PDB file of C-alpha atoms in Angstrom:
ATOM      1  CA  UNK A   1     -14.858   2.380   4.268  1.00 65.00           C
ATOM      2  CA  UNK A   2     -13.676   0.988   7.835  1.00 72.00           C
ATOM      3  CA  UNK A   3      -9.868   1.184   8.329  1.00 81.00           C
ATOM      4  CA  UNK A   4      -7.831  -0.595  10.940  1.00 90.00           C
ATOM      5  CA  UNK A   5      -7.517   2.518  12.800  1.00 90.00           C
ATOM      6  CA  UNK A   6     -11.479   2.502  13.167  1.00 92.00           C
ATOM      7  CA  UNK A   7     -11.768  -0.866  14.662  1.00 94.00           C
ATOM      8  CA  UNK A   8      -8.528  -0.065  17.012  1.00 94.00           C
ATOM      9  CA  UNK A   9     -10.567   3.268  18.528  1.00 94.00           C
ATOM     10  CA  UNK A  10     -13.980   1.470  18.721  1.00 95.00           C
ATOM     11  CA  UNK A  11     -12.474  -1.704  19.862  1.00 96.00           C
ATOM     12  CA  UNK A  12      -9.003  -1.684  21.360  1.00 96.00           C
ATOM     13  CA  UNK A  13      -8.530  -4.825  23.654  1.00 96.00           C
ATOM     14  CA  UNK A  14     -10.049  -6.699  20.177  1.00 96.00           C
ATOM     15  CA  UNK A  15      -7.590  -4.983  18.477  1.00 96.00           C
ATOM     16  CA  UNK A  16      -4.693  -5.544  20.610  1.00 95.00           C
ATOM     17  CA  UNK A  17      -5.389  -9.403  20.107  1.00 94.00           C
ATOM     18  CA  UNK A  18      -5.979  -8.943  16.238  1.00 94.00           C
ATOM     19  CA  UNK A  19      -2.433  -7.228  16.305  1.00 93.00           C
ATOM     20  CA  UNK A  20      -0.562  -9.586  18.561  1.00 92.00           C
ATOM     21  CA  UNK A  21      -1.753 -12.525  16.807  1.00 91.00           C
ATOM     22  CA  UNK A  22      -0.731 -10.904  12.925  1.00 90.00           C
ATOM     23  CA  UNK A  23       2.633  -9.910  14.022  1.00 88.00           C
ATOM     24  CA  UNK A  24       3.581 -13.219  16.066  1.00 85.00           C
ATOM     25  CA  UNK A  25       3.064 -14.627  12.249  1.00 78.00           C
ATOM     26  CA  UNK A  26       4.932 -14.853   9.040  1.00 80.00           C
ATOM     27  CA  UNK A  27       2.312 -15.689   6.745  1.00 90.00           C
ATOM     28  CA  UNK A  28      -1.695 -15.182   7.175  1.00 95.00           C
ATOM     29  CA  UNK A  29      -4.049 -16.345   4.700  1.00 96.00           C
ATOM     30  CA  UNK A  30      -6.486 -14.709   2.232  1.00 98.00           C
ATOM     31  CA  UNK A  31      -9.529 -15.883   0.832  1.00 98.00           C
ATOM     32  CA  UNK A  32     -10.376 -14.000  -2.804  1.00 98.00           C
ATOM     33  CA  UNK A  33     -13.009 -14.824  -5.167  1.00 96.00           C
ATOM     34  CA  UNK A  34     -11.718 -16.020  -8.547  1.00 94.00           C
ATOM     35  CA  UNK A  35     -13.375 -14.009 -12.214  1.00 94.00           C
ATOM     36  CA  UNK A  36     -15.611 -17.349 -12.666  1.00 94.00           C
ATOM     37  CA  UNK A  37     -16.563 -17.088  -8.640  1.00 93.00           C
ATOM     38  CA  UNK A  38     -14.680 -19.884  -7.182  1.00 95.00           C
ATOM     39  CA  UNK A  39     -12.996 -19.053  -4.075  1.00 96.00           C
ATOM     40  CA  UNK A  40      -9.010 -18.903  -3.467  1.00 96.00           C
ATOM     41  CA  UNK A  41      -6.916 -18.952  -0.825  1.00 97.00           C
ATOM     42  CA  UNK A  42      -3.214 -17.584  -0.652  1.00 94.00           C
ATOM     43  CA  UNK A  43      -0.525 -17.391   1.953  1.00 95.00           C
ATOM     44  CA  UNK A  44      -0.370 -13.546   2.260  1.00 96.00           C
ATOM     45  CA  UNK A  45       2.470 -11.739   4.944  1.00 95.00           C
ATOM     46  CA  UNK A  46       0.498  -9.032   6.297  1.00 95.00           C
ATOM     47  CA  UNK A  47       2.212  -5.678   7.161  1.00 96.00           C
ATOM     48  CA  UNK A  48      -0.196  -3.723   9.884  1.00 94.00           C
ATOM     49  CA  UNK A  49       0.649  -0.202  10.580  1.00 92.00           C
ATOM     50  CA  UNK A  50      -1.415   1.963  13.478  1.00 86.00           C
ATOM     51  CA  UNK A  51      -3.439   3.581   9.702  1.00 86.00           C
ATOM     52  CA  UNK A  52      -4.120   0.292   8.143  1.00 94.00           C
ATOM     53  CA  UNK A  53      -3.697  -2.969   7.180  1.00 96.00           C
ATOM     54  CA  UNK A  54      -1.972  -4.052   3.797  1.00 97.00           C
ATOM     55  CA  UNK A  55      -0.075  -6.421   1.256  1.00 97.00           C
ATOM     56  CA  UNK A  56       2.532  -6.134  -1.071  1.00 98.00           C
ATOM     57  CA  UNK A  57       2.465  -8.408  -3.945  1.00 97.00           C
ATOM     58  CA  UNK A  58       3.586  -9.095  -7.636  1.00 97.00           C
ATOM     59  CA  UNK A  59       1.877  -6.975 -10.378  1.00 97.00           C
ATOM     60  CA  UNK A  60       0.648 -10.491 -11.323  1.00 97.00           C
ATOM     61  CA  UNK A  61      -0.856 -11.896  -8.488  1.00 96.00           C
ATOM     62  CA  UNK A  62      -3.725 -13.960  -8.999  1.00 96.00           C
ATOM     63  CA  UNK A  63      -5.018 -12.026  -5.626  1.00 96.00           C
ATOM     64  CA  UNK A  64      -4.130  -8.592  -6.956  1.00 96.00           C
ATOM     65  CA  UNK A  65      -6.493  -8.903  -9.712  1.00 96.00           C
ATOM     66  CA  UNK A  66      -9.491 -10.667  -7.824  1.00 97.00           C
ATOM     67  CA  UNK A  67      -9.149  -7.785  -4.790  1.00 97.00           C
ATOM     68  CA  UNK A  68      -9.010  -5.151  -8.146  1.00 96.00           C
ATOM     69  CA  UNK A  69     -12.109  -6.597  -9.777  1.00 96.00           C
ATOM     70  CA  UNK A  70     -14.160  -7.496  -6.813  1.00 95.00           C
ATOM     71  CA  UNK A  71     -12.661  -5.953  -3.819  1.00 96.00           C
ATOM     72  CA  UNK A  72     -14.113  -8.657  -0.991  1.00 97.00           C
ATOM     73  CA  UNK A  73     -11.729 -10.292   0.998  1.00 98.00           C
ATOM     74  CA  UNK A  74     -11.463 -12.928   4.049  1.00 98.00           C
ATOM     75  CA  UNK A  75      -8.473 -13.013   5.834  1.00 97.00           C
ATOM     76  CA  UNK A  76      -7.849 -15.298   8.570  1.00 96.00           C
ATOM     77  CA  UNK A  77      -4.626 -15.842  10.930  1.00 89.00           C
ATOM     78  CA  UNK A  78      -3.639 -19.192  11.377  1.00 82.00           C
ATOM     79  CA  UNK A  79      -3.875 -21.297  14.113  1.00 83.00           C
ATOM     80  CA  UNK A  80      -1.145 -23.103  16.216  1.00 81.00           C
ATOM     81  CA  UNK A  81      -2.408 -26.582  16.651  1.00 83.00           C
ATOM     82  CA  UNK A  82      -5.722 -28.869  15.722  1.00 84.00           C
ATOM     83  CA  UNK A  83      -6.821 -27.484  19.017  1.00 83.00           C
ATOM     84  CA  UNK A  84      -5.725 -24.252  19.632  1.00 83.00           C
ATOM     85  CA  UNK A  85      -4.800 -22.636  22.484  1.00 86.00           C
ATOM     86  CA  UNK A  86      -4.240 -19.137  21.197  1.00 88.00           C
ATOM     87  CA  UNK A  87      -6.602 -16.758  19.710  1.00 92.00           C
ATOM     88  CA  UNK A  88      -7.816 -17.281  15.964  1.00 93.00           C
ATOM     89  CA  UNK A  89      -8.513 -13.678  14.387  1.00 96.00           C
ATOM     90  CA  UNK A  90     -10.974 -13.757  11.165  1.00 96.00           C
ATOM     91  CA  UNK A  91     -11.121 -10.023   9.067  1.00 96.00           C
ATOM     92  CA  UNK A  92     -13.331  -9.410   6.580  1.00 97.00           C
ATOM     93  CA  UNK A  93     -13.689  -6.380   3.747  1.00 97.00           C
ATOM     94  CA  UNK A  94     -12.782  -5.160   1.191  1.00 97.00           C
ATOM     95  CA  UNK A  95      -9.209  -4.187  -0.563  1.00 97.00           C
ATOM     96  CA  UNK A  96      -8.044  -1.268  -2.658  1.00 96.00           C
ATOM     97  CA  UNK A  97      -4.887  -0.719  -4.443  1.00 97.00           C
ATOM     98  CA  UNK A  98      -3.062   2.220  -3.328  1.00 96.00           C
ATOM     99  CA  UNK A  99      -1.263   4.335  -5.118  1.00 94.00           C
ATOM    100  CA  UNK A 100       0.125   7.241  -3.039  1.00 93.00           C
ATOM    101  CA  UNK A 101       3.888   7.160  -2.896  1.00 94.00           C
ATOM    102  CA  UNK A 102       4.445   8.398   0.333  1.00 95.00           C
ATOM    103  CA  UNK A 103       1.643   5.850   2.148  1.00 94.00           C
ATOM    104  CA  UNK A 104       3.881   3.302   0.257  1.00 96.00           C
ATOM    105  CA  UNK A 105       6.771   4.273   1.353  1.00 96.00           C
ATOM    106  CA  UNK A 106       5.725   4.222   4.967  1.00 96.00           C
ATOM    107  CA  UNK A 107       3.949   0.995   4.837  1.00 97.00           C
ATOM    108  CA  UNK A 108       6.880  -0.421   2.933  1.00 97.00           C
ATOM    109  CA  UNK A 109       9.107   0.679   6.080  1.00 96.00           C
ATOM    110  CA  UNK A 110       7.238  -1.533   8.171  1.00 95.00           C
ATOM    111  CA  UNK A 111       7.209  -4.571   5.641  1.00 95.00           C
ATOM    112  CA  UNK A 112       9.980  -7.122   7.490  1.00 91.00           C
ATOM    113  CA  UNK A 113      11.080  -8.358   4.126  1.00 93.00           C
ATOM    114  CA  UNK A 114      12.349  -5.978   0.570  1.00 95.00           C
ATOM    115  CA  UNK A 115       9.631  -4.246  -0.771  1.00 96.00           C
ATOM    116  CA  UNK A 116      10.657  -4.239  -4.456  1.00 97.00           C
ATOM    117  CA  UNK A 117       9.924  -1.408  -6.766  1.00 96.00           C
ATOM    118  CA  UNK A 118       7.092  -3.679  -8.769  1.00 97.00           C
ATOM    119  CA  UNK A 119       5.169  -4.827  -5.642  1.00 98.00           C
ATOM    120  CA  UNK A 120       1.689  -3.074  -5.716  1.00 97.00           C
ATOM    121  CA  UNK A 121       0.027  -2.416  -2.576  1.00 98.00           C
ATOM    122  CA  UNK A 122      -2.903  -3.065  -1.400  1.00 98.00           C
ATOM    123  CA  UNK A 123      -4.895  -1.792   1.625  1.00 97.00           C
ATOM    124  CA  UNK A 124      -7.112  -3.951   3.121  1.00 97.00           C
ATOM    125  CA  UNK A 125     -10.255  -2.433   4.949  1.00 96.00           C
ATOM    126  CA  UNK A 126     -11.341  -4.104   7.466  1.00 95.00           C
ATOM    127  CA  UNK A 127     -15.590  -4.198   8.024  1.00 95.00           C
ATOM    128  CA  UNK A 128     -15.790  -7.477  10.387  1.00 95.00           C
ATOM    129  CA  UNK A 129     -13.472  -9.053  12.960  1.00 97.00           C
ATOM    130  CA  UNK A 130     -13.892 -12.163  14.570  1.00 97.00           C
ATOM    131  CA  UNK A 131     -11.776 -13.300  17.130  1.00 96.00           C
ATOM    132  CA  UNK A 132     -12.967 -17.004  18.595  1.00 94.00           C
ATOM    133  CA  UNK A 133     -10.341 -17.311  22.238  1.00 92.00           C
ATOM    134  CA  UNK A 134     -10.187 -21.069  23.554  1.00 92.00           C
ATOM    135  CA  UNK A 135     -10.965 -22.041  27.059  1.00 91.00           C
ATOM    136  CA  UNK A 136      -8.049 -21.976  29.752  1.00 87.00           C
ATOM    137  CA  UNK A 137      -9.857 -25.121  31.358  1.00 89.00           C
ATOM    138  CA  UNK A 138     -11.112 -26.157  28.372  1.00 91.00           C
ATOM    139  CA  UNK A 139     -10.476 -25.619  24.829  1.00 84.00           C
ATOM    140  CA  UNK A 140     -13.396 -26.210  23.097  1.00 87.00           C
ATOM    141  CA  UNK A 141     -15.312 -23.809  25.547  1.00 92.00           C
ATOM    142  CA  UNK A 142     -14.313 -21.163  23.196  1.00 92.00           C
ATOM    143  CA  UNK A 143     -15.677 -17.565  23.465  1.00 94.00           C
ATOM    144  CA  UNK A 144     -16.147 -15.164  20.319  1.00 96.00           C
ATOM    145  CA  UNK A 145     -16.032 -11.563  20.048  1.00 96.00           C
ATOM    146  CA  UNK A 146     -17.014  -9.551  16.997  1.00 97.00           C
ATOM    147  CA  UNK A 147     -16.256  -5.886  15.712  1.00 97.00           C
ATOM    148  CA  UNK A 148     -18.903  -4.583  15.211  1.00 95.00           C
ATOM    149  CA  UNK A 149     -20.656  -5.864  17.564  1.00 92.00           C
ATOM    150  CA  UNK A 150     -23.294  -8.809  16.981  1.00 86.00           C
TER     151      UNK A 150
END
């Protein structure tokens, strides 16, 4: 499976907007698909290291159990006005709980909030990225890039 480190050696100046835009935010959201198939969104606070990218949640998440039963993901940073005039970043993949105490413990170093001893992590593993940049003249003349490429 991709990791973030993947798309950051096959794609760097995508990357470096994918990582500027995640940590200028607090929250990010992610798009899950529900047991019965209907689609959720949650307000998620990404924590991106230079190995990965990942969540911390409640053992009771709603969003923990969809990315443990089905694994696909959306995530999508959010934008700063109705018309935008920064980068919007769109990942796509699939998650995986991790379990290895010391990739917690390093990923929980980098959270910027208490990572509590019931969180579970989860590693999400990036396959797509889209990254739609508006125009400096105009801003609908908007320009997309994709990893991997289209």
């Amino acid at each position: 499976m991709p990791s973030w480190s993947t798309f950051a050696k096959e794609a760097p100046a995508l990357e470096a907007v994918a990582r500027e835009r995640l940590q200028a935010l607090l929250i990010a959201y992610l798009a899950t698909t529900s047991r019965g198939g209907a689609p959720r969104v949650h307000p998620v606070t990404p924590i991106l290291t230079d190995e990965g990218l990942y969540l911390f949640m409640e053992p009771d998440s709603p969003k923990g159990h969809d990315l443990r039963r089905d694994g696909r993901f959306a995530l999508h940073a959010p934008v700063d006005a109705p018309i935008p005039t920064v980068a919007q970043v769109y990942f796509a993949g699939r998650g995986r709980a991790v379990e290895d105490t010391e990739n917690r413990a390093a990923v929980g170093l980098a959270a910027d909030y208490p990572v509590l001893d019931r969180f579970v992590l989860f590693e999400l593993e990036v396959e797509t990225v889209m990254c739609t940049r508006p125009g400096v003249e105009d801003p609908y003349a908007v320009t997309r890039e994709f990893w991997p490429p289209r």
